Coordinates of C-alpha atoms in Angstrom, one line a residue:
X1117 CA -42.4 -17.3 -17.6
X1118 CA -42.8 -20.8 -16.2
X1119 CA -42.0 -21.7 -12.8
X1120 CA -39.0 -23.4 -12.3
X1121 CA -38.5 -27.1 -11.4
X1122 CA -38.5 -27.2 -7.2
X1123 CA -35.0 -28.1 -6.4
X1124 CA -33.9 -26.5 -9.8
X1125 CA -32.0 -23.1 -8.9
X1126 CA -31.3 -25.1 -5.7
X1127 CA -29.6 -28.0 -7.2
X1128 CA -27.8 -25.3 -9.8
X1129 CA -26.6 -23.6 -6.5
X1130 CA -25.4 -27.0 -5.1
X1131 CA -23.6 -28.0 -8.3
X1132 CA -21.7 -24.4 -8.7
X1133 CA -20.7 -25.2 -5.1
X1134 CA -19.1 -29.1 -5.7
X1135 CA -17.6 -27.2 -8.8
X1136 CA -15.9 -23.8 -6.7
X1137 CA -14.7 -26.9 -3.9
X1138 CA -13.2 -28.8 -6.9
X1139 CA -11.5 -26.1 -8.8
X1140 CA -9.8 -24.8 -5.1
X1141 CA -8.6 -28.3 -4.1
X1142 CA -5.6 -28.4 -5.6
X1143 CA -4.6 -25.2 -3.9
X1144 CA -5.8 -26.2 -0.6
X1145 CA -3.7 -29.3 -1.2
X1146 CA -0.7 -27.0 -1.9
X1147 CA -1.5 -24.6 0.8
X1148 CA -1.6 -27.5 3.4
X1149 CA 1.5 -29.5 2.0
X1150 CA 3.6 -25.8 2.2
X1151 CA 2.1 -24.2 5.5
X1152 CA -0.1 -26.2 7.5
X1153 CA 2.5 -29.0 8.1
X1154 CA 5.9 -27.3 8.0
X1155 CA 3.9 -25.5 11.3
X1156 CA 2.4 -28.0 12.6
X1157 CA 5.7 -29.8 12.8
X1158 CA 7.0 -26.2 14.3
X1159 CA 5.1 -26.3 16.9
X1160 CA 5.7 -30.5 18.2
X1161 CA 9.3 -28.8 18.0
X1162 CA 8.4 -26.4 20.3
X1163 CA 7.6 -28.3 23.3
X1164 CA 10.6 -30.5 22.3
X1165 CA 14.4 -30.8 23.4
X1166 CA 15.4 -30.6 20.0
X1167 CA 19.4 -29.2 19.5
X1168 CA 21.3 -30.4 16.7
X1169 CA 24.7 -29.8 18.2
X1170 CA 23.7 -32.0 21.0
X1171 CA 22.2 -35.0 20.0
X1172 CA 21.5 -36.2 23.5
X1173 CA 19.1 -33.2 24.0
X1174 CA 15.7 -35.1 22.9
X1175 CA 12.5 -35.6 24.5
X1176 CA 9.5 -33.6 25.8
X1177 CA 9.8 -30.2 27.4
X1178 CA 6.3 -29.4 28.0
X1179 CA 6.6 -25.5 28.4
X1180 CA 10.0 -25.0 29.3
X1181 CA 10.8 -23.9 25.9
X1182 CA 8.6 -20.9 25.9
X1183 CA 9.3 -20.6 29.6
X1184 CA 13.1 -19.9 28.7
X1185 CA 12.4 -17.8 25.6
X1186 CA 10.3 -15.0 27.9
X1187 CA 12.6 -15.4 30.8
X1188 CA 15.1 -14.2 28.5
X1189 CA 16.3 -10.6 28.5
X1190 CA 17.6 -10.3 25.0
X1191 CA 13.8 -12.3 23.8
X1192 CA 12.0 -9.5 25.6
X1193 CA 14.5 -6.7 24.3
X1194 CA 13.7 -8.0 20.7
X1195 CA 9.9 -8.1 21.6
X1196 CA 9.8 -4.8 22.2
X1197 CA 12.0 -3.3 19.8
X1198 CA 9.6 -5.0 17.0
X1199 CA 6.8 -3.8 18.5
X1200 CA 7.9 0.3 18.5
X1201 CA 9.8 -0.6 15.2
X1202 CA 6.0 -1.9 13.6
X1203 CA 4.1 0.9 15.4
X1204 CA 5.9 3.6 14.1
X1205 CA 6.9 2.2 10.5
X1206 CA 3.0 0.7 9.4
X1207 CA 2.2 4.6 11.0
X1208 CA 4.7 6.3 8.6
X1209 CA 4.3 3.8 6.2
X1210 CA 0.6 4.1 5.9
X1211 CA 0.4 7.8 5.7
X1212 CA 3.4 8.0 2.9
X1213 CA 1.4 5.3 1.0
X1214 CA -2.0 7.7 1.3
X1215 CA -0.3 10.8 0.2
X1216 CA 0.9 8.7 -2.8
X1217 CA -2.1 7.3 -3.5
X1218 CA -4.2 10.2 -3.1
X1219 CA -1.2 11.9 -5.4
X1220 CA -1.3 9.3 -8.3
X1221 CA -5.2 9.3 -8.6
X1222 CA -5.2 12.8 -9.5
X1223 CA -5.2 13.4 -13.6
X1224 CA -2.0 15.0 -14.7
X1225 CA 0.5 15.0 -17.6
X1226 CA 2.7 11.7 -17.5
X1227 CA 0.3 10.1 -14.8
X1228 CA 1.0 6.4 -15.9
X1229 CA 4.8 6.7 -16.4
X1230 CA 4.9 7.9 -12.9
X1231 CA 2.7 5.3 -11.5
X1232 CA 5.4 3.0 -13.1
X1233 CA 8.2 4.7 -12.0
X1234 CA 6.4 4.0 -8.1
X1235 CA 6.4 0.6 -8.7
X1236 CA 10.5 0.1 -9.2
X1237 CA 11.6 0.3 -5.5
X1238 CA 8.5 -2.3 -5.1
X1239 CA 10.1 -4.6 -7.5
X1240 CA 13.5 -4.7 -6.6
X1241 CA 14.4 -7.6 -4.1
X1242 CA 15.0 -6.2 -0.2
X1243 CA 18.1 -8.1 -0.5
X1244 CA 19.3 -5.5 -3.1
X1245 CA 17.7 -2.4 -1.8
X1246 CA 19.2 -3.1 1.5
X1247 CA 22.9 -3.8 0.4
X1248 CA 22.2 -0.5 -2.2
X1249 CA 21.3 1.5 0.6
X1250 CA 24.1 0.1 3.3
X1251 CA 26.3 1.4 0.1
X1252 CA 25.0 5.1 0.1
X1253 CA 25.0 5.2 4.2
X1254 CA 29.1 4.1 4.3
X1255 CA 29.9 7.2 6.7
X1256 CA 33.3 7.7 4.7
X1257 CA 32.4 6.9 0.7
X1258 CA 28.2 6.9 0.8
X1259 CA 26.0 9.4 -1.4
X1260 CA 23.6 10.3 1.7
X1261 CA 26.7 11.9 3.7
X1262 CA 28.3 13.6 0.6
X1263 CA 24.6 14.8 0.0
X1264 CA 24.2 16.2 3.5
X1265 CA 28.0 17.3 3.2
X1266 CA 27.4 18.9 -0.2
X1267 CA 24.1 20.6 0.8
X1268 CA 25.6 22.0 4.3
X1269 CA 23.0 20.2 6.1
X1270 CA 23.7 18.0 9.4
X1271 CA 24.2 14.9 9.9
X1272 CA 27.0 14.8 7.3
X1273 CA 29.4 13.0 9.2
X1274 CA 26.9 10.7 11.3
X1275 CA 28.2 6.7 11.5
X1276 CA 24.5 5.9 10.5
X1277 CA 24.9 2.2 11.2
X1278 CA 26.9 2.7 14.3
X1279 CA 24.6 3.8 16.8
X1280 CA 21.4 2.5 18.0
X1281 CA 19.0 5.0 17.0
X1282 CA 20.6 6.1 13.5
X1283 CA 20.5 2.6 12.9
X1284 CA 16.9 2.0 13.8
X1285 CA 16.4 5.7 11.5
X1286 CA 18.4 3.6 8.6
X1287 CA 16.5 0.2 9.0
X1288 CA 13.0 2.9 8.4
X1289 CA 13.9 4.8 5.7
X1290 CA 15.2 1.4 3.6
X1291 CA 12.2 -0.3 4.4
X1292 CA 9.4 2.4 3.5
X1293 CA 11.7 3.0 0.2
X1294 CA 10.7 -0.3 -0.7
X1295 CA 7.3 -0.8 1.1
X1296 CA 5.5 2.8 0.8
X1297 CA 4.8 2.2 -3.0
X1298 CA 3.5 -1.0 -2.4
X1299 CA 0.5 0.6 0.0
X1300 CA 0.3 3.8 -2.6
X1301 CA -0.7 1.0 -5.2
X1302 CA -3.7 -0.6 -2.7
X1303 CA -4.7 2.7 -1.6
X1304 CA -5.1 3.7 -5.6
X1305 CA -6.7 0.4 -6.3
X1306 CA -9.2 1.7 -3.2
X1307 CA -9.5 5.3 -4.3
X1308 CA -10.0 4.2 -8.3
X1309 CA -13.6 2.2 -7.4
X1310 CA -15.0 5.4 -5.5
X1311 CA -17.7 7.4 -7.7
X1312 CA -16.8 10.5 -9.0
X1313 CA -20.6 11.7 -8.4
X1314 CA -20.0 11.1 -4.6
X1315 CA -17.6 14.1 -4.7
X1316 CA -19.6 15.8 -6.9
X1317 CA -22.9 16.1 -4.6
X1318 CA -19.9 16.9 -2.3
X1319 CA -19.3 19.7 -3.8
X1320 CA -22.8 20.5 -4.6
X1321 CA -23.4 20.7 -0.8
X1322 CA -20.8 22.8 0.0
X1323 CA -18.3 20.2 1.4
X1324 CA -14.9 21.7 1.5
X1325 CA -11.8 19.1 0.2
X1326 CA -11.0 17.9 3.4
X1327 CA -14.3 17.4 4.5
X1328 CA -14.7 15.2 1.7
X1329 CA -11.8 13.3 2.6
X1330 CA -12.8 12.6 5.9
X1331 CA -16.3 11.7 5.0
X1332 CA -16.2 10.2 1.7
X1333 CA -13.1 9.0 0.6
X1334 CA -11.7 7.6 4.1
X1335 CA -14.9 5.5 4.7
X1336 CA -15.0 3.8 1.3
X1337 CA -11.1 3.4 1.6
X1338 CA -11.5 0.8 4.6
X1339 CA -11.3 -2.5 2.8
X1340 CA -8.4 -1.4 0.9
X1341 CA -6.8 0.1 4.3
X1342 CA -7.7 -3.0 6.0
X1343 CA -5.5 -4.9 3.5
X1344 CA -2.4 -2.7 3.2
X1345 CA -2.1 -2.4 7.4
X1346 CA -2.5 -5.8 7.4
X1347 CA 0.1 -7.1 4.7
X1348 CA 2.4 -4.2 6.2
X1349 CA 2.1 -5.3 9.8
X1350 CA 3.1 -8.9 9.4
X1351 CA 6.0 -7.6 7.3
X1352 CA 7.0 -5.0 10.2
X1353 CA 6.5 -7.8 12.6
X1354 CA 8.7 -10.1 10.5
X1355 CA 11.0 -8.1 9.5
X1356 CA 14.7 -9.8 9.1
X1357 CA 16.2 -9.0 5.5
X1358 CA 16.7 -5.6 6.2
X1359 CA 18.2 -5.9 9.5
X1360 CA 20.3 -8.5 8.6
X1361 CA 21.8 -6.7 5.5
X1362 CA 22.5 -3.6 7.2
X1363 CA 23.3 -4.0 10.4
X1364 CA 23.8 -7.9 11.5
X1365 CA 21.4 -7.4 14.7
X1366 CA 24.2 -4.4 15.7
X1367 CA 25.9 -2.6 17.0
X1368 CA 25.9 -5.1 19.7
X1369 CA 22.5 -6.6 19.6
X1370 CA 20.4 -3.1 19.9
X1371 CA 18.6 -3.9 16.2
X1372 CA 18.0 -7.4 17.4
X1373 CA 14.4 -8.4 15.9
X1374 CA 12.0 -11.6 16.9
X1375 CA 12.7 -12.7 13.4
X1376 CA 16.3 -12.3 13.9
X1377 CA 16.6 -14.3 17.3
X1378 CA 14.2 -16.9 15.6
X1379 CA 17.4 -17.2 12.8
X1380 CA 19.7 -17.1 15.5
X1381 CA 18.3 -19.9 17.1
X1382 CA 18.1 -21.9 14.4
X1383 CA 20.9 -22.0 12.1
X1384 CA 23.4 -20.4 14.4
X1385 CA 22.1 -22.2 17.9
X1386 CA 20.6 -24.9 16.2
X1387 CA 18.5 -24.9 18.8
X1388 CA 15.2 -26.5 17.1
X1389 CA 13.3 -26.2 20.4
X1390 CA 13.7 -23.0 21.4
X1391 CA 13.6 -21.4 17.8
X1392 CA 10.3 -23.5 17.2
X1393 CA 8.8 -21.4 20.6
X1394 CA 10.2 -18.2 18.9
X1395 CA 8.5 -18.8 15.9
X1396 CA 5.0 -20.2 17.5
X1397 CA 5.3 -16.4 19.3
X1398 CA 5.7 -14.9 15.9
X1399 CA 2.3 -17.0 14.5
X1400 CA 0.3 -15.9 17.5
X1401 CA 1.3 -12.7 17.1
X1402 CA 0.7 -11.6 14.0
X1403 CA -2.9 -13.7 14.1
X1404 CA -3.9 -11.8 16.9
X1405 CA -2.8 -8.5 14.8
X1406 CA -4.8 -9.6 11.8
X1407 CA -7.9 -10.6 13.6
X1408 CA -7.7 -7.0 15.8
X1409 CA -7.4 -5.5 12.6
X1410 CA -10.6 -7.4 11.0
X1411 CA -12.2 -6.4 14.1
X1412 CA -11.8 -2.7 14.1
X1413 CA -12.2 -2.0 10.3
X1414 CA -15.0 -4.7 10.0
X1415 CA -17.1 -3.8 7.2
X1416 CA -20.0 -5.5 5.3
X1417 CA -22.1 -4.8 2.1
X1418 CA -23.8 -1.8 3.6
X1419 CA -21.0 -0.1 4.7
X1420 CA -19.8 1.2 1.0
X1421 CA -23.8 1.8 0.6
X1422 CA -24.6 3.8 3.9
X1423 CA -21.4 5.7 3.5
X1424 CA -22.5 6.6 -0.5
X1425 CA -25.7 7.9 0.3
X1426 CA -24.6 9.9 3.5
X1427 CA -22.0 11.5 1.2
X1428 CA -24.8 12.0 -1.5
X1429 CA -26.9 13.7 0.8

């Protein structure tokens, strides 16, 4: 074989680069035109007097905005009710979604109508799921208490959307009935690319089954964890659908989320300003979420490597 032209693979390189650019540029346009500005504008708002039932109120407010939103009570209340609230439902979440996974990789009879099946709760809209499931928890006419009722369990004649904590129990179980097949399906997109001959030398070496979970299948299943805890924290952290479907921020404001104040500022307050700090909280948030996440699970091309052979050995 000749030697190639100098500059040849280079210029190759260079041109496949100008071509990815071009081909993403119209998404990057799109991208900008749909998030970039709609939050850049967010956050002039934010340091803003901007209230639409007052036209008067205009001009800048430095930090008073954000100063008012953490010096309120209900703000901080909300803060920490979606903080417990994504804590313990990514936690349950996650967990659910592994056991599925883990479930649905295994060969059996009927293993692809199932893996279907998984998918429905997935595809029907929240809206839907949540009024569906406010339906069955109606304390008088709902299937969950007749279930309970007919099954001589307890909790058969709970109001479960009329306290605080049964509420918070309903608002969990709705969401993971939606959300949990979601993770099952990244987790079994994870699980599916691990060789079969890593559990084999497994085996071979005497590993029992969990021990090969723990050292071979949870160490190749980081990217794909890294993913679902990431697409299900934002969505814990922004929750709103749910909690507005079943229980309107009730009883009294004790299911009150960040998302929910940020609606209640804007479209019931119409308070631009103050709703533009809520919502600048919410960004920040959640980016400091994702990058701890990226942090802790960082992985690079040796990390599937390293982990094969250590399982191989």
């Amino acid at each position: 074989m000749g030697v190639p032209p100098a500059g040849g693979w280079g210029s190759a390189a260079a041109a496949d680069r100008r071509l990815g650019w071009l081909l993403l540029t119209p998404t990057l346009v799109i991208l900008l035109a749909v998030t970039a500005f709609p939050l850049a504008y967010n956050l002039w708002n934010s340091v803003r007097h901007v209230e639409l039932a007052d036209p008067t109120a205009d001009g800048f407010a430095d930090l008073g905005n954000y100063r008012d939103v953490f010096a309120d009570p209900a703000f901080r209340q909300a803060l920490a009710r979606t903080l417990v609230y994504t804590a313990v439902s990514v936690f349950t979440q996650m967990i659910a979604g592994l056991v599925v996974a883990l479930v649905l990789h295994r060969p059996f009879r009927g293993r692809g109508w199932v893996r279907a099946a998984v998918l429905v709760p997935w595809a029907v809209p929240t809206v839907v799921a949540a009024t569906s499931w406010k339906t069955m928890l109606d304390p008088q006419t709902g299937f969950v208490n007749q279930a309970l009722s007919a099954l001589h369990l307890p909790g058969a004649d709970t109001n479960w959307l009329g306290g605080e904590w049964t509420a918070w129990v309903a608002i969990g179980v709705t969401d993971a009935w939606k959300t949990v097949p979601f993770v099952a399906i990244i987790l079994l997109a994870g699980l599916q690319v691990i060789p079969d001959e890593l559990y084999e030398a497994a085996r071979i070496d005497g590993a029992s089954a969990w021990q090969a979970f723990w050292r071979v299948t949870l160490p190749l299943l980081k990217p794909a964890l890294l993913v679902a805890l990431i697409f299900r924290t934002l969505s814990a952290l922004l929750v709103f659908d749910v909690v507005f479907i079943l229980t309107g921020g009730g009883p009294g404001n004790t299911t009150e989320t960040l998302s929910y104040i940020n609606w209640r500022e804007f479209l019931v307050e119409t308070d631009f300003g103050t709703g533009g700090a809520v919502s600048v909280v919410l960004v920040v948030l959640s980016l400091l979420v994702a990058a701890g996440y990226v942090r802790i699970f960082r992985t690079d091309g040796g990390d599937r490597t390293d982990s094969s052979r250590e399982a191989a050995r």
